[in-house]
mmCIF file of C-alpha atoms in Angstrom:
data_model
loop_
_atom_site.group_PDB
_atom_site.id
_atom_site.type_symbol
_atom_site.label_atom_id
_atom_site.label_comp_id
_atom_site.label_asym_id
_atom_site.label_seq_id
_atom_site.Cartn_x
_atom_site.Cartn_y
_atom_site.Cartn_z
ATOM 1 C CA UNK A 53 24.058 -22.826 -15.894
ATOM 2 C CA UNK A 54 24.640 -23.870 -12.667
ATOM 3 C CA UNK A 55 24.210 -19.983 -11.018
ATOM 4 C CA UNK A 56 20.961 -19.922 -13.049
ATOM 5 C CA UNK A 57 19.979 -22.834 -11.783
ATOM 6 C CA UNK A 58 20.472 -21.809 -8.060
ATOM 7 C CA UNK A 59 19.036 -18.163 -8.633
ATOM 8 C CA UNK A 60 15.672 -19.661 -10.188
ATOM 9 C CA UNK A 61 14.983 -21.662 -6.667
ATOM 10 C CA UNK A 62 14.483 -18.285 -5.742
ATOM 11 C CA UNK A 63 12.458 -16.789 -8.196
ATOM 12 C CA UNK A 64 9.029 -17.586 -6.077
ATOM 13 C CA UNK A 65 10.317 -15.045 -3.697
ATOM 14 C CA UNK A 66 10.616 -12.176 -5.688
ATOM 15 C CA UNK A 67 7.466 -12.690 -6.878
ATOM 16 C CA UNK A 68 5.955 -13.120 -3.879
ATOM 17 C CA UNK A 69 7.350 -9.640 -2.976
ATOM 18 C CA UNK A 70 5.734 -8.202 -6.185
ATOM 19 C CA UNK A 71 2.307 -9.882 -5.326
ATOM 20 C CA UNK A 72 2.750 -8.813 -1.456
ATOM 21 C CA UNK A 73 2.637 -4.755 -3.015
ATOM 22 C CA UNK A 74 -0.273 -6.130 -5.049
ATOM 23 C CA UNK A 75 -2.121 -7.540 -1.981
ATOM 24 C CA UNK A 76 -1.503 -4.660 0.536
ATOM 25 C CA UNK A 77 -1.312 -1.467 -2.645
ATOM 26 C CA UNK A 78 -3.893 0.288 0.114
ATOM 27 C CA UNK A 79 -1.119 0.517 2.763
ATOM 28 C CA UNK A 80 1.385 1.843 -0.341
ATOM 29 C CA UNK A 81 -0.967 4.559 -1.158
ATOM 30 C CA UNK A 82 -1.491 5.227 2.550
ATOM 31 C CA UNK A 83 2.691 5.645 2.529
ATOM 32 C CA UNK A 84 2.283 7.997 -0.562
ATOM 33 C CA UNK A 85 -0.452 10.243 0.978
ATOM 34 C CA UNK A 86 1.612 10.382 4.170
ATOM 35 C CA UNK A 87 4.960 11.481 2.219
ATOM 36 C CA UNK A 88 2.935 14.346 0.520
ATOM 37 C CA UNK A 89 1.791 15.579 3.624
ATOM 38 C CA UNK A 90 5.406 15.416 4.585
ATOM 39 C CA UNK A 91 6.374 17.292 1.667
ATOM 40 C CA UNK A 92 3.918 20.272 1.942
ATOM 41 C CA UNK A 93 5.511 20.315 5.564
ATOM 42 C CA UNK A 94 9.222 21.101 4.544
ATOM 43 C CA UNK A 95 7.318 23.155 1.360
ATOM 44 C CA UNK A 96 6.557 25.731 4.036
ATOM 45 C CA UNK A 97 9.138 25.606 6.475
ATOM 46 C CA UNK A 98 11.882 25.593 3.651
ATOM 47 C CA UNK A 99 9.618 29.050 1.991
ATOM 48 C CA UNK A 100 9.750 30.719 5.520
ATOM 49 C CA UNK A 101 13.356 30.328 6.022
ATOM 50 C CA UNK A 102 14.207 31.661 2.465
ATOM 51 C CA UNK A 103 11.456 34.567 2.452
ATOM 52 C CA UNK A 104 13.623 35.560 5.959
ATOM 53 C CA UNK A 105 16.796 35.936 3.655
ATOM 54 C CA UNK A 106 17.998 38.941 2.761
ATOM 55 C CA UNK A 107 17.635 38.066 -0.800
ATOM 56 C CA UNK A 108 14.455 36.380 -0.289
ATOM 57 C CA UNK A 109 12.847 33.312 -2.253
ATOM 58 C CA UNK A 110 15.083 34.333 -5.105
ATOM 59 C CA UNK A 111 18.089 33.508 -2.464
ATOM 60 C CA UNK A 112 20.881 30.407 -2.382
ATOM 61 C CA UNK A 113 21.178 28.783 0.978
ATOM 62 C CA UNK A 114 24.252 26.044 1.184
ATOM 63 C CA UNK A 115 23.950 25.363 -2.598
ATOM 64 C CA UNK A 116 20.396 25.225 -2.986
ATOM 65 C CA UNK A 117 17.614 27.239 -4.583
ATOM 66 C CA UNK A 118 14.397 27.492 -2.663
ATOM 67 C CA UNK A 119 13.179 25.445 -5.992
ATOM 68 C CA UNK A 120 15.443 22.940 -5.827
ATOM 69 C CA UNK A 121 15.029 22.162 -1.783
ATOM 70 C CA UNK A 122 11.729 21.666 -2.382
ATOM 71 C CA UNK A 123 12.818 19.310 -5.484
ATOM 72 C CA UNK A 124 14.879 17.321 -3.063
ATOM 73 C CA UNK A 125 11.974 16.860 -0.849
ATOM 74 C CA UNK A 126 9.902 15.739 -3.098
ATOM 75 C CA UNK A 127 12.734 13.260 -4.771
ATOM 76 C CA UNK A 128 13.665 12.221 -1.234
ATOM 77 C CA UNK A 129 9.582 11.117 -0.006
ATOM 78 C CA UNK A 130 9.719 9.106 -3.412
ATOM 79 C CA UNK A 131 12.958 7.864 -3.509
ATOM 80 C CA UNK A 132 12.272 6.568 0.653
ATOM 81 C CA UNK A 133 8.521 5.051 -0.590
ATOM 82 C CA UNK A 134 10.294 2.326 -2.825
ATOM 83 C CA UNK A 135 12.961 1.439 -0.277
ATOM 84 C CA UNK A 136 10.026 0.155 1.743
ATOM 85 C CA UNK A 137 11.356 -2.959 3.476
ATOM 86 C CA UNK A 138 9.023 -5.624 5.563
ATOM 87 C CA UNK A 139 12.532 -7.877 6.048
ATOM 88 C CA UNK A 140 12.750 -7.703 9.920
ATOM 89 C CA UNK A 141 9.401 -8.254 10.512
ATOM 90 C CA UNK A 142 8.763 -11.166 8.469
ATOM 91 C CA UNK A 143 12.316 -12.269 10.502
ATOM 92 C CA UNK A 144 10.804 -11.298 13.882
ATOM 93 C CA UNK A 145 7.427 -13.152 12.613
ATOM 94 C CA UNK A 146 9.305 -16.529 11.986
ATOM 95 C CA UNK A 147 11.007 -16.200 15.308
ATOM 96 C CA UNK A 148 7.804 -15.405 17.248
ATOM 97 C CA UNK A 149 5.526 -17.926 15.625
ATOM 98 C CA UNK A 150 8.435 -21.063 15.201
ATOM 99 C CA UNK A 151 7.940 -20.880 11.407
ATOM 100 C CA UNK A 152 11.937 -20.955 11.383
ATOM 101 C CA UNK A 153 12.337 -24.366 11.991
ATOM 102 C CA UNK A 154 11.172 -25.308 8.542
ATOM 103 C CA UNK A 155 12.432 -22.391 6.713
ATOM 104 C CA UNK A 156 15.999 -23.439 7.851
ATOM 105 C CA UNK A 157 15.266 -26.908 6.710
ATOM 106 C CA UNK A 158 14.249 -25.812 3.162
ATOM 107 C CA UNK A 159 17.356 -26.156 0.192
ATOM 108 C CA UNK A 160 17.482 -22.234 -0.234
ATOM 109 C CA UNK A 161 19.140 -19.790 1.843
ATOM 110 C CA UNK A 162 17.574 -18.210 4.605
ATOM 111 C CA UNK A 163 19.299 -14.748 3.492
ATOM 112 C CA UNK A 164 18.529 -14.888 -0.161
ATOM 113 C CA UNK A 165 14.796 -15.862 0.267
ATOM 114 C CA UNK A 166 14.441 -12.774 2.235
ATOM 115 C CA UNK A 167 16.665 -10.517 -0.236
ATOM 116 C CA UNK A 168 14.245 -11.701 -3.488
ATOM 117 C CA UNK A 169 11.464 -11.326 -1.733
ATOM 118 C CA UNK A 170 12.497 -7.861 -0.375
ATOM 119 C CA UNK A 171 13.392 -6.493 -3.820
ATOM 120 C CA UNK A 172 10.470 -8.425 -5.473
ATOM 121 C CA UNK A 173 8.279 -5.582 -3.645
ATOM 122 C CA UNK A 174 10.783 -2.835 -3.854
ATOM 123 C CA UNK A 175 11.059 -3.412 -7.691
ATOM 124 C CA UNK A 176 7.977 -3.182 -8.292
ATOM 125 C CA UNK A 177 6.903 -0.226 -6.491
ATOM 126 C CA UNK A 178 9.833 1.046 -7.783
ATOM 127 C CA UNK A 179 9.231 0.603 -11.468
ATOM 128 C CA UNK A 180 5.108 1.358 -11.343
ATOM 129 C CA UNK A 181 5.165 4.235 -8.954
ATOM 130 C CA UNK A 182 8.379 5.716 -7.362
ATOM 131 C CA UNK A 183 10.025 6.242 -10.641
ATOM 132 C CA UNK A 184 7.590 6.978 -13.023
ATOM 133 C CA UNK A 185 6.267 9.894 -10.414
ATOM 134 C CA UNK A 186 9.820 11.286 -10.416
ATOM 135 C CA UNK A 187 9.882 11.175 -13.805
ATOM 136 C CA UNK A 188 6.736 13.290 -14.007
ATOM 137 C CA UNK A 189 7.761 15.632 -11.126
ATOM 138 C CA UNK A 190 11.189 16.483 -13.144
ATOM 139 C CA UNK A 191 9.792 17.046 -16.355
ATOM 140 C CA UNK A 192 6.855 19.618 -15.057
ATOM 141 C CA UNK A 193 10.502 21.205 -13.691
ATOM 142 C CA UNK A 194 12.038 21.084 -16.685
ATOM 143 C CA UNK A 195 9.101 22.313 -19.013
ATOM 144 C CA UNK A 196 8.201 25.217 -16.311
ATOM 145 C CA UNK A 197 11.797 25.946 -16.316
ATOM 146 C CA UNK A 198 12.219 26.204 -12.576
ATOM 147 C CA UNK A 199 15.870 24.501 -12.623
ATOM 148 C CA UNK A 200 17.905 24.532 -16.571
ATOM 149 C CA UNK A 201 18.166 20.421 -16.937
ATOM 150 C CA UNK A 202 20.835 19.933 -19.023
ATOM 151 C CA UNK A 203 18.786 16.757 -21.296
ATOM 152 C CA UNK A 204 21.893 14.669 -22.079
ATOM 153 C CA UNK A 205 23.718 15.510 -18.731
ATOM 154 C CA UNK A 206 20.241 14.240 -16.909
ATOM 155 C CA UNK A 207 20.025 10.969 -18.586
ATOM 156 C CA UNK A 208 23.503 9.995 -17.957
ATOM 157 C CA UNK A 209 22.713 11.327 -14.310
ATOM 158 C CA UNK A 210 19.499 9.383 -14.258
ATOM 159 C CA UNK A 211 21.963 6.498 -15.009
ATOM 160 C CA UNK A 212 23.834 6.614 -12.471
ATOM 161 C CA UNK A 213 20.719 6.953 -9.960
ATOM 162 C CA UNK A 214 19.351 3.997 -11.140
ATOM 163 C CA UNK A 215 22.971 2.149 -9.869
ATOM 164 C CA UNK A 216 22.794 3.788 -6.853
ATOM 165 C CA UNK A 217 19.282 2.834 -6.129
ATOM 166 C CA UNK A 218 20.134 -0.769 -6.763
ATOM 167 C CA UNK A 219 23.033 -0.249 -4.254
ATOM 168 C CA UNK A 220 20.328 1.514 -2.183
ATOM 169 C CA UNK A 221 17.821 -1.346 -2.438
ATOM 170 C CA UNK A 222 20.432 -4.065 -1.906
ATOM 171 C CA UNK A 223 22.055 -2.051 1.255
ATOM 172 C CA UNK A 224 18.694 -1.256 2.842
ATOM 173 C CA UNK A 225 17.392 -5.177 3.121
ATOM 174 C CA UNK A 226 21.102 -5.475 4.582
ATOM 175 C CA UNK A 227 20.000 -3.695 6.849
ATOM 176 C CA UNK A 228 16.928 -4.930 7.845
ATOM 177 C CA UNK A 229 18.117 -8.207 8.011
ATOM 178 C CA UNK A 230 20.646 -6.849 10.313
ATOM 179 C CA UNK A 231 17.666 -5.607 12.827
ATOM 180 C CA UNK A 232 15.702 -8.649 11.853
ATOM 181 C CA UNK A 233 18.314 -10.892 13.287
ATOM 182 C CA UNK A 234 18.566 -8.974 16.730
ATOM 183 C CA UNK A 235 15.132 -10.214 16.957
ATOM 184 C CA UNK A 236 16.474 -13.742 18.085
ATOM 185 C CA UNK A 237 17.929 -11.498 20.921
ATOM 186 C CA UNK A 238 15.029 -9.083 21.944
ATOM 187 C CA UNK A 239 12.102 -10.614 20.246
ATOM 188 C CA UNK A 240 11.004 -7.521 20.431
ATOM 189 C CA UNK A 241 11.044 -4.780 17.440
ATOM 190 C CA UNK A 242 9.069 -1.844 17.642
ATOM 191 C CA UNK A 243 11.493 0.363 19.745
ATOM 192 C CA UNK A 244 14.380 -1.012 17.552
ATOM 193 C CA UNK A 245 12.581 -0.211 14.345
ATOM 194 C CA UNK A 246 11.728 2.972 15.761
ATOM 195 C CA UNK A 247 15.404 3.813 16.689
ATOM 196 C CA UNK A 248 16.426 2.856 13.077
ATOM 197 C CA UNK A 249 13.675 5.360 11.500
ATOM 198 C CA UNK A 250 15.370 8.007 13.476
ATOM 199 C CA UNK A 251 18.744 7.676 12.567
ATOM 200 C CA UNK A 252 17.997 6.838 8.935
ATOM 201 C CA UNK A 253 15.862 10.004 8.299
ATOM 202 C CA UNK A 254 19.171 12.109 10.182
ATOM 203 C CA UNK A 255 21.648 10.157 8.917
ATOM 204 C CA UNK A 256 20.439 9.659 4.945
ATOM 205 C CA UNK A 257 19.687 13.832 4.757
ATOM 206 C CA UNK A 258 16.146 12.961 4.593
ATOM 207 C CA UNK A 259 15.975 15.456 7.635
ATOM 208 C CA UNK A 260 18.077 17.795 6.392
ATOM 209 C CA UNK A 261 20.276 18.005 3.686
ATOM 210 C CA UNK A 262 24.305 16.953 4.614
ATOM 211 C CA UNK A 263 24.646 21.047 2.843
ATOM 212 C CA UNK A 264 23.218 22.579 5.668
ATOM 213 C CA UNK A 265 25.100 21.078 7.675
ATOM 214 C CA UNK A 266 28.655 22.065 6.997
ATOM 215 C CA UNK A 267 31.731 19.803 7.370
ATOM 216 C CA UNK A 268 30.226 17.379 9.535
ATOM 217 C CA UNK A 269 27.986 17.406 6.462
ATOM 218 C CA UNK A 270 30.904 16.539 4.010
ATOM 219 C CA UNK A 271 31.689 13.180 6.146
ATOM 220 C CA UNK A 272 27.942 11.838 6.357
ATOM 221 C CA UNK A 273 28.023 12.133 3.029
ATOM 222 C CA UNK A 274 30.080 8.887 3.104
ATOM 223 C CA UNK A 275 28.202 6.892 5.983
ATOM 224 C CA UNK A 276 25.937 4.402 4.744
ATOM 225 C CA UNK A 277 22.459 5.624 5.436
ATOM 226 C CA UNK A 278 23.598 8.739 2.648
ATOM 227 C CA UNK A 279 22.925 5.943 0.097
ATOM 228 C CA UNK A 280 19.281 5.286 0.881
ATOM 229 C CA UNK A 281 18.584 8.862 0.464
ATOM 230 C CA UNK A 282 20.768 11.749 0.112
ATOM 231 C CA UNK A 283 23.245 10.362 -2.609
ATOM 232 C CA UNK A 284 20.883 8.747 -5.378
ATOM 233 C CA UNK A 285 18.953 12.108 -4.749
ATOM 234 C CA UNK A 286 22.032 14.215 -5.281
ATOM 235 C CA UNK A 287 23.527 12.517 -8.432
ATOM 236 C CA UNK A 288 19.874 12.784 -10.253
ATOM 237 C CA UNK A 289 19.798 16.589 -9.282
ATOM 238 C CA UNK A 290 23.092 17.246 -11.055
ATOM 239 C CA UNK A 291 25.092 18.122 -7.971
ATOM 240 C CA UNK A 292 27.580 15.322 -7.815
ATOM 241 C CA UNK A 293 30.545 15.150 -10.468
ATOM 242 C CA UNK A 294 30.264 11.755 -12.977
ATOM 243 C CA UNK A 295 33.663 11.063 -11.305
ATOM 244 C CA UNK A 296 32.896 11.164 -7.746
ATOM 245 C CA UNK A 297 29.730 9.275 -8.218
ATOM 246 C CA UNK A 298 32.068 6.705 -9.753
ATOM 247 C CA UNK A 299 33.839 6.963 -6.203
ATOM 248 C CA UNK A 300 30.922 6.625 -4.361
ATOM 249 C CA UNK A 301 29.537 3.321 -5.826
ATOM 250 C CA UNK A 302 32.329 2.081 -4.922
ATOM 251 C CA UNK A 303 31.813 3.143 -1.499
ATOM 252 C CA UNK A 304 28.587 1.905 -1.427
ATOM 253 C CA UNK A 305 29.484 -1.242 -2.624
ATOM 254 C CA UNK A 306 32.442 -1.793 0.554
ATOM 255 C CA UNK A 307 29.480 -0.979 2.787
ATOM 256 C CA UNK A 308 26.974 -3.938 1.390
ATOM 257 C CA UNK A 309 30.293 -6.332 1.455
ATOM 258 C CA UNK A 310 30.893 -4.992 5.493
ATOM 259 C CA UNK A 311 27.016 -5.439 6.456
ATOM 260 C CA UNK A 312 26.671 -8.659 4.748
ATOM 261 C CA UNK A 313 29.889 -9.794 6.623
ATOM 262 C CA UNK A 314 28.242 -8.892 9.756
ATOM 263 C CA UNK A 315 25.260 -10.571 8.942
ATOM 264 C CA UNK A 316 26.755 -14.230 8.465
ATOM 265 C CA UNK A 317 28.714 -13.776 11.566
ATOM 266 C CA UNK A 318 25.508 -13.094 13.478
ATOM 267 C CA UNK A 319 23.540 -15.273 12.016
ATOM 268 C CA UNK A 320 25.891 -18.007 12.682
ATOM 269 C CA UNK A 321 25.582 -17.207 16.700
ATOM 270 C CA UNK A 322 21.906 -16.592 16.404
ATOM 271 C CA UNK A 323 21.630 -19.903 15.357
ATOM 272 C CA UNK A 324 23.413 -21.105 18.676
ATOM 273 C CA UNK A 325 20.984 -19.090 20.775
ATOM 274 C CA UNK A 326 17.789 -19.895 18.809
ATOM 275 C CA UNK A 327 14.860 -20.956 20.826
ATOM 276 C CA UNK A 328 11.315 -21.865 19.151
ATOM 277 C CA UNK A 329 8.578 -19.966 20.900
ATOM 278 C CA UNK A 330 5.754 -21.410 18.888
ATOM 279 C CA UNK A 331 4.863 -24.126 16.455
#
C-alpha cells in the first residue's frame, strides 16, 4: 500500500505527458510526415543498391531482402516517433527560468516527476499511433505476402517487442535526463542535443543496420543506443532467437541500472553547483 501510495503522487505527471501529446498532436504529425519523407529516402537508395546486385531486387544483402530493409525502415521511423522525449528541455527550462527552486522543494522526486511525465507522452503516442501503424504496416506484409510471418511465432515476437520497448522507453528518458542535467553545466543544449541525434541514429542502426556493418556490427548490437532502435526492431522482424532476446533484456536492463547510477551521482554534484538564473 505504501508503494501505491508513493507512485499515485505521481500520477499527475503522466498525465500531464498524455495531455502535453494532446496539446502539441500538430508537432506529432509534423514528426510523422517528416519520418515518411525519411522513409521514401532509404526506399530509393536501399532499391538502387539492390537493382546494382547481380541478382537484383530479388537479391539478399547481409541478411536482408530488399522487402524487408525497407520493412525495417519503416518499423525503425515508427518505432523512433514514440520514443519522442522533451526530458532535457523541460530540465534545461527549469534551470534557465529558476523554476527549480520550487520543484526541488515539492515531496516528489525530481527524477520520477520527469520519468511519468516522459512516458505519460510516450505511452500514449505509443498506444494511439506508433503501434497501431505498425500493426497495419505488418499485416498489409503479411496479407500481400511480401515476407512468410509465421502468426504464432509473430505474436510471441510482438511480445517480446513490447518488453523491449518498455526497456527502450525507460532507457531513453535515462538518457535525456542524463543531457538534461549537463544543462546545470552548459546551460546550453542545442549543440548537445544535436550531438546526441547523431550518435543515436549511428549508434541504434537507425542509419544503417548493425548487418551491414560486419563485426563491428555484432558488438553495437550490445551498446545501449541498439535498444532504442535496432533491437525492438529486430526481435519483431523474426531475426533474433527467443533465447537471445531473453539475453538481451537482460542487457538492457544492466544498462538502465548503470545510467540511472550515473544520474544520482550527477545530480548530487549538480546540486552543489546550482545557480538560479531567473525567478
Amino acid at each position: 500500500m505504501k508503494i501505491v501510495r508513493k507512485i499515485n503522487k505521481y500520477i499527475p505527471f503522466f498525465k500531464a505527458g498524455t495531455k502535453q501529446f494532446l496539446v502539441y498532436k500538430a508537432q506529432s504529425f509534423m514528426w510523422l510526415i517528416i519520418c515518411f519523407v525519411d522513409i521514401a529516402f532509404i526506399f530509393f537508395l536501399y532499391e538502387a543498391i539492390y537493382k546494382s546486385n547481380v541478382d537484383g531486387i530479388n537479391a539478399v544483402i547481409n541478411g536482408f531482402k530488399f522487402k524487408e530493409i525497407v520493412l525495417y525502415a519503416i518499423t525503425s521511423f515508427c518505432f523512433s516517433f514514440s520514443l519522442h522525449d522533451e526530458t532535457s528541455f523541460n530540465i534545461l527550462s527549469d534551470v534557465k527560468e529558476g523554476t527549480i527552486s520550487s520543484s526541488l522543494t515539492k515531496p516528489v522526486s525530481y527524477r520520477l516527476r520527469h520519468f511519468f511525465q516522459a512516458s505519460g507522452n510516450n505511452l500514449f503516442q505509443f498506444v494511439f499511433i506508433g503501434f497501431p501503424l505498425l500493426i497495419i504496416i505488418y499485416l498489409i506484409y503479411y496479407l500481400c505476402g511480401f515476407i512468410p510471418f509465421n502468426i504464432n511465432t509473430f505474436f510471441i515476437n510482438l511480445l517480446y517487442f513490447i518488453i523491449f520497448y518498455l526497456i527502450s522507453m525507460v532507457l531513453n528518458n535515462s538518457m535525456n535526463y542524463l543531457l538534461g542535467l549537463l544543462s546545470f553545466y552548459s546551460q546550453h543544449m542545442f549543440g548537445l542535443q544535436l550531438v546526441m541525434e547523431a550518435l543515436q541514429m549511428f549508434f541504434s542502426g537507425q542509419s544503417v543496420p548493425f548487418a551491414f556493418m560486419g563485426l563491428f556490427g555484432t558488438i553495437l548490437h550490445f551498446n545501449p543506443f541498439a535498444f532504442l532502435n535496432s533491437t525492438p526492431i529486430l526481435v519483431l522482424m523474426d531475426k533474433v532467437a527467443p533465447l537471445y532476446s531473453l539475453l538481451l533484456i537482460g542487457v538492457g536492463i544492466v544498462w538502465i541500472v548503470i545510467f540511472e547510477l550515473i544520474n544520482k551521482l550527477i545530480f548530487s554534484s549538480c546540486m552543489k553547483k546550482l545557480v538560479i538564473q531567473g525567478g
